[in-house]
Short mmCIF file of C-alpha atoms and ligand atoms in Angstrom, two decimals:
data_model
loop_
_atom_site.label_atom_id
_atom_site.label_comp_id
_atom_site.label_asym_id
_atom_site.label_seq_id
_atom_site.Cartn_x
_atom_site.Cartn_y
_atom_site.Cartn_z
CA MET A 17 1.96 -63.80 46.53
CA SER A 18 0.37 -65.10 49.78
CA ASP A 19 0.70 -68.79 50.76
CA ASP A 20 -3.01 -69.30 50.08
CA ALA A 21 -2.78 -67.76 46.62
CA SER A 22 0.21 -69.94 45.78
CA THR A 23 -1.67 -73.07 47.01
CA LEU A 24 -4.56 -72.01 44.76
CA ALA A 25 -2.18 -71.61 41.81
CA GLN A 26 -0.61 -75.06 42.47
CA TRP A 27 -4.00 -76.77 42.66
CA ILE A 28 -5.16 -75.10 39.45
CA ASP A 29 -1.92 -76.21 37.84
CA GLY A 30 -2.59 -79.83 38.79
CA SER A 31 -6.28 -79.88 37.74
CA HIS A 32 -7.95 -80.18 34.38
CA ASP A 33 -11.65 -80.49 35.19
CA ILE A 34 -12.18 -77.35 37.25
CA VAL A 35 -15.66 -75.98 37.89
CA PHE A 36 -16.18 -72.44 39.15
CA PHE A 37 -19.38 -71.82 41.09
CA GLY A 38 -20.00 -68.11 41.62
CA GLY A 39 -22.35 -65.39 42.67
CA ALA A 40 -22.80 -61.65 42.86
CA GLY A 41 -19.39 -61.12 44.51
CA VAL A 42 -17.73 -62.00 41.19
CA SER A 43 -19.18 -58.83 39.66
CA THR A 44 -18.71 -56.33 42.50
CA GLU A 45 -15.25 -55.49 41.13
CA SER A 46 -17.06 -54.63 37.87
CA GLY A 47 -19.22 -52.10 39.71
CA ILE A 48 -22.42 -54.15 40.13
CA PRO A 49 -23.34 -54.32 43.84
CA ASP A 50 -24.08 -57.71 45.42
CA PHE A 51 -27.08 -58.36 47.66
CA ARG A 52 -25.64 -59.44 51.01
CA GLY A 53 -22.02 -58.20 50.96
CA ALA A 54 -20.85 -55.13 52.88
CA LYS A 55 -22.19 -52.64 50.28
CA GLY A 56 -24.99 -54.90 49.02
CA PHE A 57 -28.49 -53.94 47.91
CA TYR A 58 -30.01 -55.42 51.05
CA HIS A 59 -28.26 -52.77 53.15
CA GLN A 60 -29.71 -49.91 51.10
CA GLU A 61 -32.90 -48.05 51.96
CA ARG A 62 -35.45 -48.71 49.24
CA GLU A 63 -39.06 -47.74 48.79
CA ILE A 64 -39.94 -51.29 47.76
CA PRO A 65 -37.63 -54.03 49.10
CA LEU A 66 -35.61 -55.59 46.30
CA GLU A 67 -36.76 -59.10 47.24
CA ARG A 68 -40.27 -57.95 46.32
CA VAL A 69 -39.25 -56.21 43.09
CA LEU A 70 -37.52 -59.46 42.06
CA SER A 71 -40.46 -61.74 42.87
CA ILE A 72 -42.72 -63.04 40.12
CA ASP A 73 -45.93 -61.96 41.86
CA PHE A 74 -44.74 -58.40 42.14
CA PHE A 75 -43.37 -58.34 38.59
CA SER A 76 -46.71 -59.56 37.21
CA ALA A 77 -48.52 -56.70 38.97
CA CYS A 78 -45.87 -54.01 38.64
CA PRO A 79 -43.20 -54.72 35.99
CA GLY A 80 -42.08 -51.09 36.01
CA ALA A 81 -40.28 -51.54 39.34
CA TYR A 82 -38.03 -54.24 37.83
CA TYR A 83 -37.17 -52.17 34.76
CA ALA A 84 -36.44 -49.09 36.90
CA TRP A 85 -33.98 -51.23 38.94
CA PHE A 86 -32.49 -52.78 35.79
CA ALA A 87 -31.89 -49.36 34.22
CA GLU A 88 -30.22 -48.18 37.42
CA GLN A 89 -27.84 -51.17 37.39
CA THR A 90 -26.88 -50.97 33.75
CA ALA A 91 -26.60 -47.18 33.50
CA ARG A 92 -23.38 -47.21 35.55
CA GLU A 93 -20.33 -46.20 33.58
CA GLY A 94 -17.77 -48.82 32.73
CA VAL A 95 -19.59 -52.01 33.76
CA ALA A 96 -17.40 -54.62 32.07
CA PRO A 97 -15.80 -57.99 32.86
CA ASN A 98 -13.10 -57.81 35.56
CA ALA A 99 -9.94 -59.84 36.21
CA ALA A 100 -11.97 -62.74 37.67
CA HIS A 101 -14.18 -63.10 34.58
CA ARG A 102 -11.12 -62.84 32.32
CA PHE A 103 -9.06 -65.35 34.32
CA LEU A 104 -11.86 -67.95 34.22
CA ALA A 105 -12.33 -67.48 30.47
CA GLY A 106 -8.58 -68.03 30.05
CA LEU A 107 -8.67 -71.24 32.12
CA GLU A 108 -11.41 -72.57 29.86
CA ARG A 109 -9.41 -71.70 26.73
CA ALA A 110 -6.43 -73.52 28.25
CA GLY A 111 -8.61 -76.63 28.60
CA LYS A 112 -8.46 -76.64 32.40
CA LEU A 113 -11.92 -75.39 33.33
CA LYS A 114 -15.01 -77.20 32.12
CA ALA A 115 -17.82 -74.95 33.31
CA VAL A 116 -18.73 -71.78 35.10
CA VAL A 117 -21.90 -72.26 37.12
CA THR A 118 -23.22 -68.84 38.06
CA GLN A 119 -26.07 -67.33 40.01
CA ASN A 120 -25.39 -64.01 38.28
CA ILE A 121 -27.72 -62.64 35.66
CA ASP A 122 -25.40 -60.00 34.20
CA GLY A 123 -23.82 -62.00 31.35
CA LEU A 124 -20.29 -60.78 32.19
CA HIS A 125 -18.71 -64.26 31.98
CA GLN A 126 -19.78 -64.55 28.34
CA ALA A 127 -18.67 -60.98 27.69
CA ALA A 128 -15.20 -62.05 28.93
CA GLY A 129 -15.18 -64.98 26.49
CA SER A 130 -16.40 -67.91 28.61
CA LYS A 131 -18.32 -70.43 26.50
CA ARG A 132 -19.79 -72.96 28.90
CA VAL A 133 -21.69 -70.82 31.38
CA LEU A 134 -24.58 -72.43 33.26
CA GLU A 135 -26.75 -69.51 34.34
CA LEU A 136 -28.85 -70.85 37.19
CA HIS A 137 -30.89 -67.64 37.47
CA GLY A 138 -31.01 -66.69 33.80
CA ASN A 139 -29.71 -63.55 32.12
CA TRP A 140 -31.18 -60.06 32.14
CA THR A 141 -30.02 -59.30 28.59
CA ARG A 142 -32.42 -61.90 27.15
CA LEU A 143 -36.14 -61.09 27.02
CA GLU A 144 -39.34 -62.99 26.37
CA CYS A 145 -42.91 -61.83 25.64
CA THR A 146 -45.33 -62.86 28.41
CA GLY A 147 -48.11 -63.11 25.78
CA CYS A 148 -46.83 -64.86 22.64
CA GLY A 149 -43.46 -66.04 23.95
CA ALA A 150 -41.44 -64.18 21.28
CA ARG A 151 -37.78 -63.96 22.23
CA SER A 152 -35.69 -60.82 21.95
CA THR A 153 -32.76 -59.08 23.60
CA ILE A 154 -32.40 -55.94 25.62
CA ASP A 155 -30.93 -54.22 22.56
CA ASP A 156 -34.32 -54.51 20.83
CA PHE A 157 -35.98 -52.25 23.41
CA ASP A 158 -34.46 -48.83 24.13
CA GLU A 159 -37.27 -48.18 26.62
CA ALA A 160 -36.06 -51.07 28.83
CA ARG A 161 -32.59 -49.52 29.14
CA ALA A 162 -34.33 -46.25 29.99
CA GLY A 163 -36.27 -47.96 32.80
CA ARG A 164 -39.67 -48.24 31.08
CA VAL A 165 -41.61 -51.47 30.55
CA PRO A 166 -41.15 -52.90 27.02
CA HIS A 167 -44.21 -54.22 25.19
CA CYS A 168 -44.31 -56.82 22.44
CA PRO A 169 -44.60 -55.32 18.93
CA SER A 170 -46.75 -58.31 17.83
CA CYS A 171 -49.19 -58.83 20.71
CA SER A 172 -48.65 -55.79 23.00
CA ALA A 173 -48.12 -57.94 26.11
CA VAL A 174 -45.44 -57.07 28.67
CA VAL A 175 -41.97 -58.33 27.77
CA ARG A 176 -40.12 -59.96 30.66
CA PRO A 177 -36.45 -60.65 31.35
CA ASP A 178 -35.26 -64.25 31.02
CA ILE A 179 -34.34 -64.40 34.69
CA VAL A 180 -35.60 -66.65 37.46
CA PHE A 181 -37.65 -64.39 39.72
CA TYR A 182 -38.11 -65.35 43.36
CA GLY A 183 -41.10 -67.70 43.35
CA GLU A 184 -40.12 -69.33 40.04
CA ALA A 185 -38.45 -72.69 39.44
CA LEU A 186 -34.96 -73.08 38.03
CA ASP A 187 -34.58 -74.52 34.54
CA PRO A 188 -34.22 -78.33 34.98
CA ALA A 189 -31.72 -78.76 32.12
CA THR A 190 -29.43 -76.04 33.52
CA LEU A 191 -29.65 -77.60 36.98
CA GLU A 192 -28.82 -81.03 35.62
CA GLY A 193 -25.86 -79.67 33.66
CA ALA A 194 -24.56 -77.99 36.81
CA VAL A 195 -24.94 -81.16 38.91
CA LEU A 196 -23.08 -83.26 36.32
CA ALA A 197 -20.27 -80.72 35.93
CA ILE A 198 -19.78 -80.32 39.69
CA ALA A 199 -20.00 -84.07 40.43
CA GLY A 200 -17.31 -84.80 37.82
CA ALA A 201 -14.97 -81.92 38.71
CA ASP A 202 -11.45 -82.49 40.05
CA MET A 203 -11.42 -79.02 41.64
CA LEU A 204 -14.30 -76.78 42.74
CA ILE A 205 -13.78 -73.06 43.23
CA VAL A 206 -16.71 -71.37 44.95
CA GLY A 207 -16.51 -67.59 44.84
CA GLY A 208 -18.44 -64.42 45.64
CA THR A 209 -21.55 -66.04 46.98
CA SER A 210 -23.13 -65.98 50.43
CA LEU A 211 -24.58 -69.45 49.67
CA ALA A 212 -27.92 -68.28 51.02
CA VAL A 213 -30.09 -68.80 47.92
CA TYR A 214 -31.50 -72.29 47.38
CA PRO A 215 -31.58 -74.59 45.47
CA ALA A 216 -28.50 -73.03 43.83
CA ALA A 217 -26.33 -73.14 46.97
CA GLY A 218 -27.06 -76.86 47.49
CA LEU A 219 -25.38 -77.76 44.19
CA ILE A 220 -21.88 -77.56 45.62
CA ASP A 221 -22.64 -80.62 47.76
CA TYR A 222 -22.29 -82.74 44.60
CA TYR A 223 -18.55 -82.17 44.53
CA GLN A 224 -16.62 -85.25 45.65
CA GLY A 225 -12.96 -84.29 45.39
CA GLY A 226 -10.49 -82.83 47.84
CA ARG A 227 -9.84 -79.43 46.25
CA ARG A 228 -12.70 -77.31 47.50
CA VAL A 229 -11.71 -73.66 47.41
CA LEU A 230 -13.89 -70.95 48.88
CA MET A 231 -13.12 -67.37 47.81
CA ASN A 232 -15.46 -65.11 49.71
CA ALA A 233 -14.95 -61.84 51.54
CA THR A 234 -17.24 -62.86 54.42
CA PRO A 235 -17.99 -66.21 56.17
CA THR A 236 -20.48 -68.63 54.61
CA PRO A 237 -22.23 -71.81 55.82
CA TYR A 238 -19.75 -73.76 53.66
CA ASP A 239 -16.56 -72.59 55.40
CA GLY A 240 -16.28 -75.70 57.59
CA ARG A 241 -16.11 -77.96 54.54
CA ALA A 242 -13.63 -75.95 52.46
CA ASP A 243 -10.08 -77.23 51.89
CA LEU A 244 -8.83 -73.67 51.28
CA ILE A 245 -10.46 -70.34 52.18
CA ILE A 246 -9.40 -67.03 50.64
CA ARG A 247 -10.96 -63.78 51.86
CA GLU A 248 -9.25 -61.37 49.45
CA PRO A 249 -11.24 -59.88 46.52
CA ILE A 250 -11.56 -62.56 43.84
CA GLY A 251 -10.45 -60.41 40.92
CA ARG A 252 -7.35 -59.28 42.77
CA VAL A 253 -6.37 -62.87 43.70
CA PHE A 254 -6.88 -64.20 40.19
CA ALA A 255 -4.92 -61.27 38.75
CA GLN A 256 -2.05 -62.21 41.13
CA ILE A 257 -1.88 -65.86 40.09
CA GLN A 258 -2.36 -65.14 36.38
CA GLY A 259 0.87 -66.24 34.74
CA HIS A 260 1.64 -68.74 37.54
CA VAL A 261 -0.77 -71.43 36.33
P1 LIG B 325 -24.85 -62.35 47.78
O1 LIG B 325 -24.97 -60.88 47.62
O2 LIG B 325 -25.80 -63.03 48.67
O3 LIG B 325 -23.38 -62.67 48.32
C1 LIG B 325 -22.23 -62.15 47.72
C2 LIG B 325 -21.03 -62.56 48.57
O4 LIG B 325 -19.85 -62.20 47.86
C3 LIG B 325 -20.99 -61.90 49.93
O5 LIG B 325 -20.81 -62.92 50.91
C4 LIG B 325 -19.77 -60.97 49.85
O6 LIG B 325 -19.08 -60.90 51.07
C5 LIG B 325 -18.94 -61.62 48.79
N1 LIG B 325 -18.13 -60.71 47.97
C6 LIG B 325 -18.51 -59.53 47.42
N2 LIG B 325 -17.55 -59.04 46.63
C7 LIG B 325 -16.50 -59.92 46.70
C8 LIG B 325 -15.23 -59.98 46.10
N3 LIG B 325 -14.80 -59.02 45.26
N4 LIG B 325 -14.42 -61.04 46.40
C9 LIG B 325 -14.84 -62.01 47.24
N5 LIG B 325 -16.05 -62.01 47.82
C10 LIG B 325 -16.87 -60.98 47.55
O7 LIG B 325 -24.83 -62.97 46.32
P2 LIG B 325 -25.30 -64.42 45.82
O8 LIG B 325 -24.86 -65.46 46.77
O9 LIG B 325 -24.90 -64.49 44.41
O10 LIG B 325 -26.90 -64.37 45.90
C11 LIG B 325 -27.61 -63.26 45.42
C12 LIG B 325 -28.58 -63.52 44.31
O11 LIG B 325 -28.76 -62.28 43.65
C13 LIG B 325 -28.09 -64.46 43.25
O12 LIG B 325 -29.08 -65.37 43.05
C14 LIG B 325 -27.90 -63.61 41.98
O13 LIG B 325 -28.70 -64.14 40.95
C15 LIG B 325 -28.47 -62.28 42.28
N6 LIG B 325 -27.57 -61.13 41.99
C16 LIG B 325 -26.92 -61.09 40.80
C17 LIG B 325 -26.07 -60.03 40.52
C18 LIG B 325 -25.33 -60.01 39.20
O14 LIG B 325 -25.77 -60.66 38.25
N7 LIG B 325 -24.19 -59.32 39.12
C19 LIG B 325 -25.91 -58.99 41.45
C20 LIG B 325 -26.62 -59.06 42.65
C21 LIG B 325 -27.43 -60.16 42.91
ZN1 LIG B 326 -45.97 -61.06 22.15
#
């Protein structure tokens, strides 16, 4: 184990109110590309830029583009929680981690068994009718998995994902929960996020302790304030220290 990984293991050992704050890089080892990492969506040639597809104005006019993208993401074989998701769920079960705050919309933390997951940008498996507000899940609409726009069986309006599109506000209760968890944490692990999306990225400023760990493959604006920086893939590092904490 590297010195940095063993410092991480020691700090986890000595903490009992850990908060993990993560982003798309947590799920790249599960096969879902991130946006700004080396193989991210933003480096791919696309007919319509993804920032537009994921904006509320564009979705309102052309929901098909979102569902085509969603189907592409979820059709990949073997998308499942990886060692990072499993390690964090285990820390929570052991009573050491009090919340995962995530910018991800893929639901993989819950699939790994995490209970307290604050999803800042929502979750693409939950759906809501834009007409009558009826709630459903992706499993209720085969056409959504196939990349076609689902329509409400009661009112025929377009059904939308319960995600925060660009141009929409974050849920105030989720934000407040994240602020409280981070402000009261005795260790903050920030992982797999470029810290470029606001207001989410600003939440880590609420941490007041001295165990600020940054696990990210590439530099971020937060590097100067981190107490420990690890550049190795998150899942691999957590798999290494599993059993040592
Ligand atoms: P981002 O793409 O901007 O940044 C991801 C960062 O993670 C990059 O800096 C990259 O170098 C790093 N990284 C990638 N794989 C890593 C690994 N295995 N170990 C360590 N570091 C790794 O992602 P973001 O900051 O989360 O912002 C993108 C926005 O897009 C978020 O708001 C999120 O909602 C959304 N998004 C979600 C998913 C998902 O749910 N899986 C996927 C893509 C984007
Ligand atoms: Zn409806």
